[in-house]
Amino acid sequence: MSRADDLQNLKTPDLPDPCLIRSERECDFAAIGDVITRAFAVAEHASGTEAAIVERLRQNGKLAVSLVAEIEGRIVGHAAASPVTISDGALGWFGIGPVAVDPALQRRGIGGRLVREILANLVALEASGCVVLGEPAFYGRFGFRASGQLIYPGMPGEYFQEIAWKTPIPSGIVGYDVAFE
Ligand SMILES: CC(C)(COP(=O)(O)OP(=O)(O)OC[C@H]1O[C@@H](n2cnc3c(N)ncnc32)[C@H](O)[C@@H]1OP(=O)(O)O)[C@@H](O)C(=O)NCCC(=O)NCCS
């Protein structure tokens, strides 16, 4: 499949809300921290450090893609992608996360739009592939699969999933930026 096809396939479906997905701006930083904190406060798996991770990625220059969902001028969601390393030396791989949607507005397609737009941005950056640590029930719908070739130590294999845009798919241990430590 060509890269143009990849981009076409990742086009987001329209939402009934006037919900805009766009790159973050400096004036959004506080609202991004706020929506991440509120989303993870009610999440099943959360460390409470997710907003700080995004701030540190930004400070480290590793926030490769940072998108907000905006409704009527209000930030209601956020998703990030940052570069990851793979122990076999493969280049051009990124990790998605965290992804957060205002608890009052979940299950309306906003999280899905954010993930699709992040993937479209990574394809446009000519990324080799992308990993995510999360619920297969949510991420599987975007094409993520747990092949078992990419490993995130300490996590059950089925929760660590990837999409590859270039072959061969690498094998090895995946490392996130120090911001995640
Ligand atoms: C995960 C999250 C970003 C999804 O946002 P959203 O706007 O609700 O997503 P969408 O409306 O596009 O999709 C909702 C679908 O995903 C499913 N889903 C959402 N979170 C899920 C989870 N933790 N496990 C399984 N399925 C999940 C819903 O069941 C729903 O499926 P359905 O449409 O078949 O009913 C949002 O729930 C959130 O902010 N959660 C707290 C933070 C978090 O856990 N982030 C993910 C890890 S980085």
mmCIF file with all atom_site columns, C-alpha atoms in Angstrom, residues 104-168:
data_model
loop_
_atom_site.group_PDB
_atom_site.id
_atom_site.type_symbol
_atom_site.label_atom_id
_atom_site.label_alt_id
_atom_site.label_comp_id
_atom_site.label_asym_id
_atom_site.label_entity_id
_atom_site.label_seq_id
_atom_site.pdbx_PDB_ins_code
_atom_site.Cartn_x
_atom_site.Cartn_y
_atom_site.Cartn_z
_atom_site.occupancy
_atom_site.B_iso_or_equiv
_atom_site.pdbx_formal_charge
_atom_site.auth_seq_id
_atom_site.auth_comp_id
_atom_site.auth_asym_id
_atom_site.auth_atom_id
_atom_site.pdbx_PDB_model_num
ATOM 1  C CA . ALA A 1 104 ? -17.763 13.920  30.531 1.00 0.00 ? 104 ALA A CA 1
ATOM 2  C CA . LEU A 1 105 ? -17.216 13.582  26.774 1.00 0.00 ? 105 LEU A CA 1
ATOM 3  C CA . GLN A 1 106 ? -15.875 10.047  26.435 1.00 0.00 ? 106 GLN A CA 1
ATOM 4  C CA . ARG A 1 107 ? -17.446 7.450   24.112 1.00 0.00 ? 107 ARG A CA 1
ATOM 5  C CA . ARG A 1 108 ? -18.361 10.049  21.510 1.00 0.00 ? 108 ARG A CA 1
ATOM 6  C CA . GLY A 1 109 ? -15.518 9.273   19.120 1.00 0.00 ? 109 GLY A CA 1
ATOM 7  C CA . ILE A 1 110 ? -13.088 11.966  20.275 1.00 0.00 ? 110 ILE A CA 1
ATOM 8  C CA . GLY A 1 111 ? -10.401 9.517   21.466 1.00 0.00 ? 111 GLY A CA 1
ATOM 9  C CA . GLY A 1 112 ? -10.674 7.609   18.196 1.00 0.00 ? 112 GLY A CA 1
ATOM 10 C CA . ARG A 1 113 ? -10.261 10.792  16.177 1.00 0.00 ? 113 ARG A CA 1
ATOM 11 C CA . LEU A 1 114 ? -7.204  11.780  18.193 1.00 0.00 ? 114 LEU A CA 1
ATOM 12 C CA . VAL A 1 115 ? -5.568  8.375   17.642 1.00 0.00 ? 115 VAL A CA 1
ATOM 13 C CA . ARG A 1 116 ? -6.325  8.396   13.895 1.00 0.00 ? 116 ARG A CA 1
ATOM 14 C CA . GLU A 1 117 ? -4.903  11.901  13.523 1.00 0.00 ? 117 GLU A CA 1
ATOM 15 C CA . ILE A 1 118 ? -1.771  10.951  15.483 1.00 0.00 ? 118 ILE A CA 1
ATOM 16 C CA . LEU A 1 119 ? -1.275  7.985   13.119 1.00 0.00 ? 119 LEU A CA 1
ATOM 17 C CA . ALA A 1 120 ? -1.832  10.200  10.066 1.00 0.00 ? 120 ALA A CA 1
ATOM 18 C CA . ASN A 1 121 ? 0.769   12.648  11.409 1.00 0.00 ? 121 ASN A CA 1
ATOM 19 C CA . LEU A 1 122 ? 3.276   9.818   11.945 1.00 0.00 ? 122 LEU A CA 1
ATOM 20 C CA . VAL A 1 123 ? 2.688   8.495   8.410  1.00 0.00 ? 123 VAL A CA 1
ATOM 21 C CA . ALA A 1 124 ? 3.288   12.022  7.095  1.00 0.00 ? 124 ALA A CA 1
ATOM 22 C CA . LEU A 1 125 ? 6.551   12.093  9.083  1.00 0.00 ? 125 LEU A CA 1
ATOM 23 C CA . GLU A 1 126 ? 7.509   8.865   7.254  1.00 0.00 ? 126 GLU A CA 1
ATOM 24 C CA . ALA A 1 127 ? 7.625   6.912   10.506 1.00 0.00 ? 127 ALA A CA 1
ATOM 25 C CA . SER A 1 128 ? 8.536   3.225   10.272 1.00 0.00 ? 128 SER A CA 1
ATOM 26 C CA . GLY A 1 129 ? 5.924   2.260   12.821 1.00 0.00 ? 129 GLY A CA 1
ATOM 27 C CA . CYS A 1 130 ? 4.240   3.000   16.069 1.00 0.00 ? 130 CYS A CA 1
ATOM 28 C CA . VAL A 1 131 ? 3.728   1.160   19.367 1.00 0.00 ? 131 VAL A CA 1
ATOM 29 C CA . VAL A 1 132 ? 1.135   1.621   22.057 1.00 0.00 ? 132 VAL A CA 1
ATOM 30 C CA . LEU A 1 133 ? 0.586   0.257   25.541 1.00 0.00 ? 133 LEU A CA 1
ATOM 31 C CA . GLY A 1 134 ? -3.134  -0.002  26.130 1.00 0.00 ? 134 GLY A CA 1
ATOM 32 C CA . GLU A 1 135 ? -6.400  -1.863  25.803 1.00 0.00 ? 135 GLU A CA 1
ATOM 33 C CA . PRO A 1 136 ? -6.491  -4.059  22.678 1.00 0.00 ? 136 PRO A CA 1
ATOM 34 C CA . ALA A 1 137 ? -10.283 -3.497  22.607 1.00 0.00 ? 137 ALA A CA 1
ATOM 35 C CA . PHE A 1 138 ? -9.662  0.207   22.012 1.00 0.00 ? 138 PHE A CA 1
ATOM 36 C CA . TYR A 1 139 ? -6.440  0.220   19.961 1.00 0.00 ? 139 TYR A CA 1
ATOM 37 C CA . GLY A 1 140 ? -7.208  -2.839  17.813 1.00 0.00 ? 140 GLY A CA 1
ATOM 38 C CA . ARG A 1 141 ? -9.757  -0.815  15.826 1.00 0.00 ? 141 ARG A CA 1
ATOM 39 C CA . PHE A 1 142 ? -6.975  1.399   14.455 1.00 0.00 ? 142 PHE A CA 1
ATOM 40 C CA . GLY A 1 143 ? -4.929  -1.552  13.187 1.00 0.00 ? 143 GLY A CA 1
ATOM 41 C CA . PHE A 1 144 ? -2.687  -2.104  16.211 1.00 0.00 ? 144 PHE A CA 1
ATOM 42 C CA . ARG A 1 145 ? -1.684  -5.744  16.720 1.00 0.00 ? 145 ARG A CA 1
ATOM 43 C CA . ALA A 1 146 ? 0.442   -7.486  19.366 1.00 0.00 ? 146 ALA A CA 1
ATOM 44 C CA . SER A 1 147 ? 2.836   -9.515  17.216 1.00 0.00 ? 147 SER A CA 1
ATOM 45 C CA . GLY A 1 148 ? 5.067   -10.340 20.180 1.00 0.00 ? 148 GLY A CA 1
ATOM 46 C CA . GLN A 1 149 ? 8.132   -9.152  18.253 1.00 0.00 ? 149 GLN A CA 1
ATOM 47 C CA . LEU A 1 150 ? 8.260   -5.873  20.170 1.00 0.00 ? 150 LEU A CA 1
ATOM 48 C CA . ILE A 1 151 ? 8.489   -6.201  23.916 1.00 0.00 ? 151 ILE A CA 1
ATOM 49 C CA . TYR A 1 152 ? 7.886   -3.735  26.706 1.00 0.00 ? 152 TYR A CA 1
ATOM 50 C CA . PRO A 1 153 ? 9.354   -5.362  29.827 1.00 0.00 ? 153 PRO A CA 1
ATOM 51 C CA . GLY A 1 154 ? 6.961   -5.996  32.677 1.00 0.00 ? 154 GLY A CA 1
ATOM 52 C CA . MET A 1 155 ? 3.813   -5.659  30.567 1.00 0.00 ? 155 MET A CA 1
ATOM 53 C CA . PRO A 1 156 ? 1.591   -8.514  29.378 1.00 0.00 ? 156 PRO A CA 1
ATOM 54 C CA . GLY A 1 157 ? 2.250   -9.034  25.658 1.00 0.00 ? 157 GLY A CA 1
ATOM 55 C CA . GLU A 1 158 ? -1.306  -8.520  24.464 1.00 0.00 ? 158 GLU A CA 1
ATOM 56 C CA . TYR A 1 159 ? -1.348  -4.944  25.813 1.00 0.00 ? 159 TYR A CA 1
ATOM 57 C CA . PHE A 1 160 ? 1.781   -3.908  23.902 1.00 0.00 ? 160 PHE A CA 1
ATOM 58 C CA . GLN A 1 161 ? 0.774   -3.466  20.284 1.00 0.00 ? 161 GLN A CA 1
ATOM 59 C CA . GLU A 1 162 ? 2.238   -2.073  17.094 1.00 0.00 ? 162 GLU A CA 1
ATOM 60 C CA . ILE A 1 163 ? 1.497   -0.825  13.602 1.00 0.00 ? 163 ILE A CA 1
ATOM 61 C CA . ALA A 1 164 ? 4.326   -1.109  11.061 1.00 0.00 ? 164 ALA A CA 1
ATOM 62 C CA . TRP A 1 165 ? 4.438   1.060   7.929  1.00 0.00 ? 165 TRP A CA 1
ATOM 63 C CA . LYS A 1 166 ? 7.779   -0.293  6.737  1.00 0.00 ? 166 LYS A CA 1
ATOM 64 C CA . THR A 1 167 ? 9.108   -3.821  6.593  1.00 0.00 ? 167 THR A CA 1
ATOM 65 C CA . PRO A 1 168 ? 10.648  -5.824  8.087  1.00 0.00 ? 168 PRO A CA 1
#
